[in-house]
Amino acid sequence: MKIQEIVSHQKTFFKTQQTKNIKFRKMYLEKLRDIIIKNENLLCEAIYRDFGKSKFDTFTTEISFVLNDINYYLKNLNALTKPKKVTTNLANQIGSSSIHPEPLGCVLVIGAWNYPYQLSLSPMIAALAAGNCCILKPSEIAENTMKIMAKLINENFPPEYLYVYEGGIDETTELLRFKFDKIFFTGSTKVGKIVYRAAAENLTPVVLELGGKSPAIVSKDADLETAAKRIVWGKFLNAGQTCVAPDYLLVDESVHEQFLEMLRKYINEFKYTPDSEQYTKIINRKNFNRLVKLINREKIYFGGNSDEENLYIEPTLLNNVNWEDDVMQEEIFGPILPVICFSHFNLVLNTLLELEKPLAAYLFTRNSEEKQAFTAKLSFGGGCINDVIMHLGNERMPFGGVGASGIGNYHGKFGFDAFSHQKSILEKANWGEPSIKYPPYSEKKLSWIRKLL
Ligand code: NAD
């Protein structure tokens, strides 16, 4: 079947109202959960072939994430879909007011390659939970994971409800010509702009989950040992190919030397060697070459070795970095961690205020004034105090960017809302209406209206 036929069938199917049925939604969410559980090994093998990601990382950062999403919606769907009564204001008496979440229709989800299951399936699950039909276009860069998702979903779901369309730039360009009811895109800022432009043609609302340079600040009041351990874990997870990984470090100069030593200690302890289970490969040669060029050999504090054949780049710490260095001009998206020193906490916040709003920001400190200033002054998608990345794991909080790092958010209730329209209904009684609302108008009516409104 051609893709235009699938889009057209989804639009027709949506109008049958079947996807609005809660039992229907739950049945397919349960089916998806069963497929994922049954095929966990196949899913792990595919991602391992794409970029050598370990079974442990695939389970913790992909499979369990997606299963938790499904379980969240299965548990909360009745409450999420229930119309919410709100107070009716005086001008609308006698009446009752309520908000009815409704699905948008046929939506498009475009995924990125770095967490190929989570970033494709998680928004797709939210779209289905909210009662939409969905076309998923995973990233072609992680080819094996794209293929296994297409196989498992297209063999088990009716295409008029859910369909995985395989392909790259040409296929995405083709999809973007159709009029969807929402486009959910995860990827680079550059492609995000292409998607936004195409969506504007059809007045299609978007969620854009983009990237950017996410800073981590290490204050002199930090618990340095804990900070080093958590930063090393978060930076080198997935070999730094994580949208919310700390992109660079801002470290108070008084603890800088000591902190670098601690970072080195944990990199060694975590054993990110070329043959190790816990260290992922760089996704492809293009990114490998881009990353190797960012390693200024004169600034290497630790690491810097690479192996093109195996697409391995050693965890690398760059010291004495300044804002003009190449590594500070673009999102790194790899295992290179530049370290910049600062002398005053407030000055560093002022510097960050001049930059694009990042997807994440992190602060390590025990000082409550610093915590307060970080939270109140800086704008960023989301972040942590005394940790990195883990804010994503709480589905009670929205995940998304702000400014250049994105538009909109998802996870848990926020994912459901991203794919829903909140329809307001005022139901009026056929009696008890004040006649002052209707013409002919008079000064006396106006004075009553003034009092009432
Ligand atoms: P990308 O923008 O290259 O690709 C994303 C998707 O867009 C893919 O499905 C791809 O097929 C499609 N695409 C690529 N070029 C296109 C074009 N010219 N026209 C139409 N479609 C096109 O991004 P990527 O390399 O897959 O991911 C890396 C980027 O994504 C990083 O910037 C990272 O920070 C960001 N990211 C953000 C999040 C988030 O949740 N905010 C998560 C992961 C990655």
Short mmCIF file of C-alpha atoms and ligand atoms in Angstrom, two decimals:
data_model
loop_
_atom_site.label_atom_id
_atom_site.label_comp_id
_atom_site.label_asym_id
_atom_site.label_seq_id
_atom_site.Cartn_x
_atom_site.Cartn_y
_atom_site.Cartn_z
CA MET A 1 0.00 0.00 0.00
CA LYS A 2 1.33 3.47 -0.85
CA ILE A 3 1.83 5.93 1.98
CA GLN A 4 -0.83 8.34 0.67
CA GLU A 5 -3.36 5.49 0.82
CA ILE A 6 -2.35 4.72 4.40
CA VAL A 7 -2.73 8.37 5.43
CA SER A 8 -6.10 8.51 3.69
CA HIS A 9 -7.25 5.24 5.34
CA GLN A 10 -6.16 6.53 8.75
CA LYS A 11 -8.23 9.68 8.26
CA THR A 12 -11.26 7.61 7.28
CA PHE A 13 -10.72 5.17 10.14
CA PHE A 14 -10.43 7.99 12.68
CA LYS A 15 -13.88 9.22 11.61
CA THR A 16 -15.41 5.83 12.52
CA GLN A 17 -14.86 6.94 16.19
CA GLN A 18 -13.39 3.54 17.12
CA THR A 19 -10.15 4.99 18.48
CA LYS A 20 -12.14 7.06 20.98
CA ASN A 21 -13.26 3.88 22.71
CA ILE A 22 -11.19 3.37 25.86
CA LYS A 23 -11.35 -0.43 25.61
CA PHE A 24 -10.01 -0.22 22.05
CA ARG A 25 -7.07 1.93 23.16
CA LYS A 26 -6.27 -0.34 26.09
CA MET A 27 -6.49 -3.45 23.95
CA TYR A 28 -3.85 -2.14 21.55
CA LEU A 29 -1.61 -0.77 24.31
CA GLU A 30 -1.69 -4.19 25.96
CA LYS A 31 -0.94 -5.80 22.62
CA LEU A 32 2.06 -3.52 22.12
CA ARG A 33 3.30 -4.32 25.63
CA ASP A 34 3.07 -8.06 24.89
CA ILE A 35 4.94 -7.65 21.61
CA ILE A 36 7.75 -5.71 23.29
CA ILE A 37 8.08 -8.19 26.15
CA LYS A 38 8.02 -11.18 23.79
CA ASN A 39 10.57 -9.66 21.43
CA GLU A 40 12.96 -8.06 23.91
CA ASN A 41 15.90 -10.10 22.62
CA LEU A 42 15.24 -9.13 18.99
CA LEU A 43 14.99 -5.46 20.00
CA CYS A 44 18.27 -5.68 21.94
CA GLU A 45 20.05 -7.43 19.06
CA ALA A 46 18.94 -4.78 16.55
CA ILE A 47 20.23 -1.89 18.65
CA TYR A 48 23.46 -3.77 19.33
CA ARG A 49 23.97 -4.13 15.57
CA ASP A 50 23.29 -0.42 15.07
CA PHE A 51 25.72 0.97 17.62
CA GLY A 52 26.83 -1.68 20.04
CA LYS A 53 24.51 -0.67 22.85
CA SER A 54 24.56 -3.18 25.73
CA LYS A 55 21.54 -5.19 26.83
CA PHE A 56 21.75 -3.48 30.22
CA ASP A 57 21.56 0.04 28.72
CA THR A 58 18.89 -1.02 26.22
CA PHE A 59 16.74 -2.35 29.02
CA THR A 60 17.23 0.57 31.43
CA THR A 61 17.05 3.46 28.95
CA GLU A 62 14.76 2.08 26.25
CA ILE A 63 12.66 -1.02 26.94
CA SER A 64 11.77 -0.33 30.58
CA PHE A 65 11.06 3.29 29.70
CA VAL A 66 8.58 2.33 27.00
CA LEU A 67 6.95 -0.39 29.13
CA ASN A 68 6.54 2.10 31.99
CA ASP A 69 4.82 4.48 29.58
CA ILE A 70 2.36 1.82 28.47
CA ASN A 71 1.65 0.83 32.07
CA TYR A 72 1.16 4.46 33.06
CA TYR A 73 -1.47 4.98 30.35
CA LEU A 74 -3.21 1.66 31.03
CA LYS A 75 -3.50 2.62 34.69
CA ASN A 76 -4.48 6.25 34.17
CA LEU A 77 -6.46 6.26 30.93
CA ASN A 78 -9.87 6.35 32.59
CA ALA A 79 -8.90 9.39 34.68
CA LEU A 80 -7.12 11.15 31.80
CA THR A 81 -10.04 10.80 29.39
CA LYS A 82 -12.73 11.72 31.89
CA PRO A 83 -14.35 15.13 31.27
CA LYS A 84 -13.40 17.59 34.01
CA LYS A 85 -16.11 19.72 35.59
CA VAL A 86 -15.13 23.32 36.30
CA THR A 87 -16.92 26.11 38.13
CA THR A 88 -19.36 28.11 36.03
CA ASN A 89 -19.04 31.87 36.34
CA LEU A 90 -21.94 34.15 37.22
CA ALA A 91 -22.45 35.39 33.65
CA ASN A 92 -23.05 31.82 32.48
CA GLN A 93 -25.59 30.81 35.08
CA ILE A 94 -27.63 28.75 35.04
CA GLY A 95 -25.25 26.31 33.49
CA SER A 96 -22.52 23.76 33.94
CA SER A 97 -19.02 23.86 32.45
CA SER A 98 -16.75 20.99 31.55
CA ILE A 99 -13.56 20.23 29.64
CA HIS A 100 -13.50 17.18 27.35
CA PRO A 101 -10.14 15.88 26.15
CA GLU A 102 -10.48 14.60 22.60
CA PRO A 103 -8.01 13.03 20.18
CA LEU A 104 -6.69 15.23 17.38
CA GLY A 105 -7.00 12.71 14.53
CA CYS A 106 -4.15 11.35 12.46
CA VAL A 107 -0.72 12.28 13.79
CA LEU A 108 2.86 11.89 12.59
CA VAL A 109 5.75 10.97 14.91
CA ILE A 110 9.28 11.42 13.57
CA GLY A 111 11.99 9.80 15.70
CA ALA A 112 15.73 10.27 16.25
CA TRP A 113 18.35 7.50 16.25
CA ASN A 114 20.15 7.93 19.59
CA TYR A 115 17.47 6.28 21.76
CA PRO A 116 15.62 4.80 18.81
CA TYR A 117 12.96 2.88 20.74
CA GLN A 118 12.25 5.38 23.47
CA LEU A 119 12.16 8.43 21.18
CA SER A 120 9.91 6.77 18.61
CA LEU A 121 7.67 4.57 20.72
CA SER A 122 7.16 6.86 23.70
CA PRO A 123 5.45 9.68 21.73
CA MET A 124 3.65 7.07 19.61
CA ILE A 125 2.25 5.44 22.77
CA ALA A 126 1.07 8.84 24.04
CA ALA A 127 -0.62 9.47 20.68
CA LEU A 128 -2.45 6.12 20.81
CA ALA A 129 -3.39 6.57 24.47
CA ALA A 130 -4.94 9.92 23.57
CA GLY A 131 -7.03 8.14 20.90
CA ASN A 132 -5.28 9.11 17.67
CA CYS A 133 -4.27 7.19 14.58
CA CYS A 134 -0.54 7.38 14.09
CA ILE A 135 2.18 7.12 11.49
CA LEU A 136 5.64 6.60 12.94
CA LYS A 137 8.77 7.45 10.95
CA PRO A 138 11.76 6.24 12.98
CA SER A 139 15.29 7.38 12.14
CA GLU A 140 16.91 5.57 9.24
CA ILE A 141 20.34 6.19 10.80
CA ALA A 142 19.68 3.37 13.28
CA GLU A 143 18.59 1.09 10.47
CA ASN A 144 18.17 -2.20 12.31
CA THR A 145 16.01 -0.70 15.04
CA MET A 146 13.88 1.03 12.41
CA LYS A 147 13.37 -2.29 10.62
CA ILE A 148 12.47 -4.27 13.73
CA MET A 149 9.96 -1.61 14.84
CA ALA A 150 8.40 -1.62 11.36
CA LYS A 151 8.21 -5.41 11.28
CA LEU A 152 6.72 -5.89 14.74
CA ILE A 153 4.20 -3.07 14.46
CA ASN A 154 3.14 -3.48 10.84
CA GLU A 155 2.59 -7.22 11.29
CA ASN A 156 0.46 -6.73 14.39
CA PHE A 157 -1.50 -3.50 13.96
CA PRO A 158 -4.01 -2.46 11.29
CA PRO A 159 -2.30 0.16 9.07
CA GLU A 160 -5.39 2.37 9.18
CA TYR A 161 -4.71 2.74 12.92
CA LEU A 162 -0.93 2.54 13.33
CA TYR A 163 1.77 2.25 10.71
CA VAL A 164 5.56 2.48 10.70
CA TYR A 165 6.90 4.09 7.56
CA GLU A 166 10.56 3.29 6.94
CA GLY A 167 12.80 5.82 5.28
CA GLY A 168 15.10 8.80 5.45
CA ILE A 169 15.03 12.37 4.20
CA ASP A 170 13.03 11.66 1.00
CA GLU A 171 10.35 9.70 2.82
CA THR A 172 10.10 12.29 5.61
CA THR A 173 9.83 15.06 3.03
CA GLU A 174 7.04 13.10 1.36
CA LEU A 175 5.22 12.64 4.67
CA LEU A 176 5.51 16.32 5.52
CA ARG A 177 3.36 17.20 2.48
CA PHE A 178 0.29 15.52 4.01
CA LYS A 179 -2.04 17.36 6.32
CA PHE A 180 -1.62 15.74 9.74
CA ASP A 181 -3.41 16.82 12.89
CA LYS A 182 -0.14 17.00 14.83
CA ILE A 183 3.52 16.43 14.08
CA PHE A 184 5.78 15.28 16.89
CA PHE A 185 9.43 15.60 15.89
CA THR A 186 12.58 14.61 17.79
CA GLY A 187 15.89 15.59 16.26
CA SER A 188 18.20 18.44 15.43
CA THR A 189 17.31 22.12 15.48
CA LYS A 190 18.18 22.32 11.77
CA VAL A 191 15.65 19.65 10.74
CA GLY A 192 13.20 20.94 13.35
CA LYS A 193 12.99 24.16 11.36
CA ILE A 194 12.22 22.19 8.16
CA VAL A 195 9.45 20.32 9.97
CA TYR A 196 8.04 23.53 11.47
CA ARG A 197 7.95 25.24 8.05
CA ALA A 198 6.18 22.29 6.44
CA ALA A 199 3.68 22.10 9.32
CA ALA A 200 2.92 25.81 8.99
CA GLU A 201 1.68 25.23 5.42
CA ASN A 202 -1.19 23.17 6.85
CA LEU A 203 -1.51 24.99 10.17
CA THR A 204 -0.52 21.72 11.82
CA PRO A 205 0.48 22.05 15.48
CA VAL A 206 3.87 20.63 16.39
CA VAL A 207 5.91 19.34 19.26
CA LEU A 208 9.59 19.84 18.50
CA GLU A 209 11.99 17.98 20.78
CA LEU A 210 15.35 19.44 19.82
CA GLY A 211 18.86 19.60 21.22
CA GLY A 212 21.43 22.17 22.23
CA LYS A 213 24.38 22.58 24.56
CA SER A 214 23.32 21.60 28.09
CA PRO A 215 25.69 22.89 30.79
CA ALA A 216 26.55 21.34 34.14
CA ILE A 217 27.82 23.72 36.82
CA VAL A 218 30.02 22.42 39.63
CA SER A 219 30.16 24.85 42.52
CA LYS A 220 32.86 24.92 45.19
CA ASP A 221 30.08 23.86 47.57
CA ALA A 222 29.31 20.67 45.66
CA ASP A 223 29.73 17.18 47.03
CA LEU A 224 32.53 16.69 44.51
CA GLU A 225 32.78 12.92 44.73
CA THR A 226 29.06 12.43 44.02
CA ALA A 227 29.10 15.10 41.31
CA ALA A 228 32.02 13.47 39.48
CA LYS A 229 30.46 10.03 39.62
CA ARG A 230 27.06 11.18 38.35
CA ILE A 231 28.50 13.43 35.63
CA VAL A 232 30.77 10.69 34.28
CA TRP A 233 27.84 8.28 34.18
CA GLY A 234 25.48 10.77 32.45
CA LYS A 235 28.03 12.07 29.98
CA PHE A 236 29.40 8.75 28.77
CA LEU A 237 26.12 6.82 28.80
CA ASN A 238 25.42 5.96 25.14
CA ALA A 239 28.91 7.39 24.43
CA GLY A 240 27.61 10.91 25.00
CA GLN A 241 24.93 10.53 22.29
CA THR A 242 22.19 11.68 24.64
CA CYS A 243 20.20 14.86 24.03
CA VAL A 244 20.21 15.73 27.76
CA ALA A 245 23.80 14.68 28.48
CA PRO A 246 25.87 17.43 30.11
CA ASP A 247 27.50 18.94 27.02
CA TYR A 248 30.19 20.86 28.92
CA LEU A 249 31.24 21.57 32.51
CA LEU A 250 31.59 24.89 34.29
CA VAL A 251 33.73 24.26 37.36
CA ASP A 252 34.66 26.67 40.15
CA GLU A 253 38.39 27.33 39.78
CA SER A 254 39.06 26.62 43.45
CA VAL A 255 38.01 22.94 43.06
CA HIS A 256 38.88 22.52 39.41
CA GLU A 257 42.10 20.44 39.66
CA GLN A 258 40.66 18.20 42.33
CA PHE A 259 37.47 17.70 40.32
CA LEU A 260 39.26 16.74 37.10
CA GLU A 261 41.12 14.06 39.04
CA MET A 262 37.83 12.68 40.32
CA LEU A 263 36.37 12.62 36.80
CA ARG A 264 39.42 10.68 35.63
CA LYS A 265 39.06 8.25 38.52
CA TYR A 266 35.43 7.43 37.67
CA ILE A 267 36.08 7.09 33.93
CA ASN A 268 38.72 4.49 34.78
CA GLU A 269 36.49 2.81 37.34
CA PHE A 270 33.56 2.47 34.92
CA LYS A 271 35.80 0.71 32.38
CA TYR A 272 34.72 2.36 29.13
CA THR A 273 37.28 0.40 27.13
CA PRO A 274 36.86 -0.45 23.40
CA ASP A 275 35.89 -4.05 24.12
CA SER A 276 33.70 -3.28 27.15
CA GLU A 277 30.03 -4.18 27.46
CA GLN A 278 29.05 -0.81 28.91
CA TYR A 279 30.39 1.49 26.26
CA THR A 280 28.49 2.27 23.08
CA LYS A 281 29.94 2.92 19.62
CA ILE A 282 29.59 6.16 17.70
CA ILE A 283 26.62 5.75 15.38
CA ASN A 284 28.45 6.19 12.05
CA ARG A 285 31.63 7.38 10.32
CA LYS A 286 30.21 10.84 9.62
CA ASN A 287 29.66 11.52 13.32
CA PHE A 288 32.93 9.81 14.25
CA ASN A 289 34.89 12.18 11.98
CA ARG A 290 32.96 15.21 13.20
CA LEU A 291 33.74 14.30 16.82
CA VAL A 292 37.41 13.50 16.29
CA LYS A 293 37.84 16.97 14.77
CA LEU A 294 36.45 18.52 17.97
CA ILE A 295 39.26 17.03 20.07
CA ASN A 296 41.89 19.73 20.37
CA ARG A 297 44.93 17.62 21.22
CA GLU A 298 46.61 20.46 23.11
CA LYS A 299 43.73 20.55 25.58
CA ILE A 300 43.37 16.84 26.32
CA TYR A 301 43.37 16.16 30.06
CA PHE A 302 42.27 12.56 29.69
CA GLY A 303 41.57 10.23 26.75
CA GLY A 304 41.55 11.51 23.20
CA ASN A 305 42.18 8.12 21.56
CA SER A 306 39.92 6.75 18.87
CA ASP A 307 39.57 3.82 16.52
CA GLU A 308 37.78 4.51 13.25
CA GLU A 309 37.41 0.85 12.33
CA ASN A 310 35.36 0.16 15.47
CA LEU A 311 33.81 3.64 15.71
CA TYR A 312 35.21 3.96 19.22
CA ILE A 313 36.10 7.27 20.84
CA GLU A 314 37.60 7.12 24.29
CA PRO A 315 35.88 9.22 26.98
CA THR A 316 37.77 12.48 26.63
CA LEU A 317 38.19 15.37 29.04
CA LEU A 318 39.33 18.69 27.58
CA ASN A 319 40.83 21.17 30.02
CA ASN A 320 41.40 24.96 29.83
CA VAL A 321 38.65 25.26 27.26
CA ASN A 322 37.32 28.72 26.41
CA TRP A 323 34.08 29.86 24.83
CA GLU A 324 35.74 30.47 21.43
CA ASP A 325 36.96 26.87 21.00
CA ASP A 326 35.37 24.77 18.22
CA VAL A 327 34.01 22.33 20.76
CA MET A 328 31.92 25.16 22.26
CA GLN A 329 30.32 26.18 18.94
CA GLU A 330 28.00 23.19 18.42
CA GLU A 331 26.22 20.47 20.36
CA ILE A 332 28.88 17.79 20.92
CA PHE A 333 26.65 14.70 21.01
CA GLY A 334 29.58 12.41 21.75
CA PRO A 335 32.02 11.37 24.51
CA ILE A 336 33.98 14.62 24.73
CA LEU A 337 33.63 16.70 27.86
CA PRO A 338 35.10 20.23 27.79
CA VAL A 339 35.79 21.88 31.14
CA ILE A 340 35.68 25.65 31.61
CA CYS A 341 36.70 27.29 34.92
CA PHE A 342 34.82 30.12 36.56
CA SER A 343 35.65 32.44 39.43
CA HIS A 344 32.19 33.62 40.60
CA PHE A 345 28.97 31.68 40.60
CA ASN A 346 26.84 34.71 39.69
CA LEU A 347 29.06 35.58 36.73
CA VAL A 348 28.63 32.13 35.30
CA LEU A 349 24.85 32.45 35.49
CA ASN A 350 25.10 35.80 33.66
CA THR A 351 27.15 34.16 30.91
CA LEU A 352 24.59 31.38 30.51
CA LEU A 353 21.80 33.95 30.27
CA GLU A 354 23.41 35.24 27.06
CA LEU A 355 23.28 31.81 25.36
CA GLU A 356 20.44 29.90 23.66
CA LYS A 357 18.12 28.21 26.15
CA PRO A 358 19.35 24.61 26.46
CA LEU A 359 17.32 21.42 26.69
CA ALA A 360 18.80 20.70 30.12
CA ALA A 361 20.95 22.33 32.78
CA TYR A 362 22.52 20.85 35.89
CA LEU A 363 23.89 22.29 39.09
CA PHE A 364 25.99 20.53 41.73
CA THR A 365 25.99 22.37 45.03
CA ARG A 366 24.90 22.20 48.66
CA ASN A 367 24.42 25.94 48.80
CA SER A 368 20.72 26.89 48.92
CA GLU A 369 21.28 30.40 47.53
CA GLU A 370 22.99 28.92 44.48
CA LYS A 371 20.18 26.41 44.02
CA GLN A 372 17.64 29.20 44.24
CA ALA A 373 19.48 31.46 41.77
CA PHE A 374 19.97 28.61 39.28
CA THR A 375 16.29 27.70 39.32
CA ALA A 376 14.96 31.25 39.27
CA LYS A 377 17.34 32.94 36.81
CA LEU A 378 18.10 30.41 34.09
CA SER A 379 15.63 29.19 31.49
CA PHE A 380 16.08 25.64 30.17
CA GLY A 381 13.88 22.67 29.28
CA GLY A 382 14.40 20.82 32.56
CA GLY A 383 17.25 19.67 34.72
CA CYS A 384 18.56 18.47 38.04
CA ILE A 385 20.27 19.77 41.13
CA ASN A 386 22.96 17.31 42.18
CA ASP A 387 22.30 14.87 39.36
CA VAL A 388 22.11 14.65 35.57
CA ILE A 389 19.55 13.20 33.14
CA MET A 390 17.42 11.51 35.83
CA HIS A 391 14.67 14.17 35.70
CA LEU A 392 13.47 12.37 32.57
CA GLY A 393 12.65 9.30 34.58
CA ASN A 394 9.79 10.91 36.50
CA GLU A 395 6.69 10.79 34.30
CA ARG A 396 4.95 13.24 36.62
CA MET A 397 7.16 15.99 35.16
CA PRO A 398 6.96 17.26 31.56
CA PHE A 399 9.93 16.70 29.27
CA GLY A 400 10.63 19.20 26.52
CA GLY A 401 12.73 22.16 25.48
CA VAL A 402 12.24 25.90 25.48
CA GLY A 403 13.37 28.47 22.93
CA ALA A 404 15.93 26.92 20.59
CA SER A 405 15.73 23.55 22.37
CA GLY A 406 12.12 22.91 21.45
CA ILE A 407 8.40 23.54 21.54
CA GLY A 408 5.97 21.58 23.71
CA ASN A 409 6.58 18.61 25.95
CA TYR A 410 5.49 15.05 26.78
CA HIS A 411 5.79 12.10 29.21
CA GLY A 412 2.88 10.83 31.31
CA LYS A 413 -0.09 13.19 31.45
CA PHE A 414 1.84 15.77 29.41
CA GLY A 415 2.19 13.28 26.54
CA PHE A 416 -1.53 12.61 26.66
CA ASP A 417 -2.20 16.36 26.60
CA ALA A 418 0.24 16.90 23.70
CA PHE A 419 -1.93 14.66 21.53
CA SER A 420 -5.32 15.89 22.81
CA HIS A 421 -7.52 18.87 22.26
CA GLN A 422 -9.21 20.25 25.36
CA LYS A 423 -12.76 20.92 24.25
CA SER A 424 -14.81 23.27 26.44
CA ILE A 425 -18.54 22.70 26.75
CA LEU A 426 -20.96 25.02 28.52
CA GLU A 427 -24.37 23.45 29.02
CA LYS A 428 -27.13 25.92 29.81
CA ALA A 429 -30.48 25.40 31.47
CA ASN A 430 -33.48 26.52 29.45
CA TRP A 431 -34.69 28.71 32.28
CA GLY A 432 -33.45 31.31 34.73
CA GLU A 433 -31.89 33.61 32.19
CA PRO A 434 -31.44 37.33 33.00
CA SER A 435 -33.22 39.47 30.41
CA ILE A 436 -30.60 42.24 30.76
CA LYS A 437 -28.33 40.37 28.29
CA TYR A 438 -30.64 41.08 25.35
CA PRO A 439 -31.35 44.26 23.36
CA PRO A 440 -32.76 46.82 23.45
CA TYR A 441 -29.98 48.10 25.73
CA SER A 442 -30.43 50.79 28.39
CA GLU A 443 -28.31 52.62 30.97
CA LYS A 444 -30.09 50.72 33.69
CA LYS A 445 -29.19 47.36 32.10
CA LEU A 446 -25.58 48.49 31.72
CA SER A 447 -25.35 49.44 35.38
CA TRP A 448 -26.66 45.96 36.35
CA ILE A 449 -24.23 44.32 33.93
CA ARG A 450 -21.35 46.31 35.47
CA LYS A 451 -22.27 44.96 38.88
CA LEU A 452 -22.58 41.38 37.62
CA LEU A 453 -19.44 41.20 35.50
P1 NAD B 1 18.08 14.66 12.72
O1 NAD B 1 17.43 15.98 12.84
O2 NAD B 1 19.18 14.51 11.74
O3 NAD B 1 17.00 13.55 12.30
C1 NAD B 1 15.76 13.40 12.97
C2 NAD B 1 14.72 12.86 12.01
O4 NAD B 1 14.55 13.78 10.94
C3 NAD B 1 15.08 11.51 11.37
O5 NAD B 1 13.94 10.68 11.43
C4 NAD B 1 15.45 11.87 9.95
O6 NAD B 1 15.08 10.88 9.03
C5 NAD B 1 14.68 13.14 9.67
N1 NAD B 1 15.39 14.05 8.78
C6 NAD B 1 16.74 14.27 8.71
N2 NAD B 1 17.02 15.22 7.80
C7 NAD B 1 15.85 15.61 7.27
C8 NAD B 1 15.47 16.56 6.25
N3 NAD B 1 16.38 17.28 5.63
N4 NAD B 1 14.17 16.69 5.97
C9 NAD B 1 13.23 15.96 6.62
N5 NAD B 1 13.53 15.04 7.55
C10 NAD B 1 14.80 14.86 7.88
O7 NAD B 1 18.53 14.28 14.19
P2 NAD B 1 19.32 13.00 14.71
O8 NAD B 1 20.69 12.99 14.16
O9 NAD B 1 18.50 11.76 14.52
O10 NAD B 1 19.37 13.29 16.28
C11 NAD B 1 20.32 14.13 16.85
C12 NAD B 1 19.73 15.45 17.31
O11 NAD B 1 18.49 15.24 17.92
C13 NAD B 1 20.59 16.15 18.35
O12 NAD B 1 20.56 17.53 18.11
C14 NAD B 1 19.88 15.85 19.66
O13 NAD B 1 20.10 16.77 20.68
C15 NAD B 1 18.47 15.87 19.22
N6 NAD B 1 17.66 15.05 20.10
C16 NAD B 1 16.74 15.65 20.88
C17 NAD B 1 15.98 14.89 21.75
C18 NAD B 1 14.93 15.49 22.63
O14 NAD B 1 14.19 14.71 23.21
N7 NAD B 1 14.81 16.78 22.76
C19 NAD B 1 16.21 13.52 21.84
C20 NAD B 1 17.18 12.96 21.03
C21 NAD B 1 17.90 13.72 20.16
#
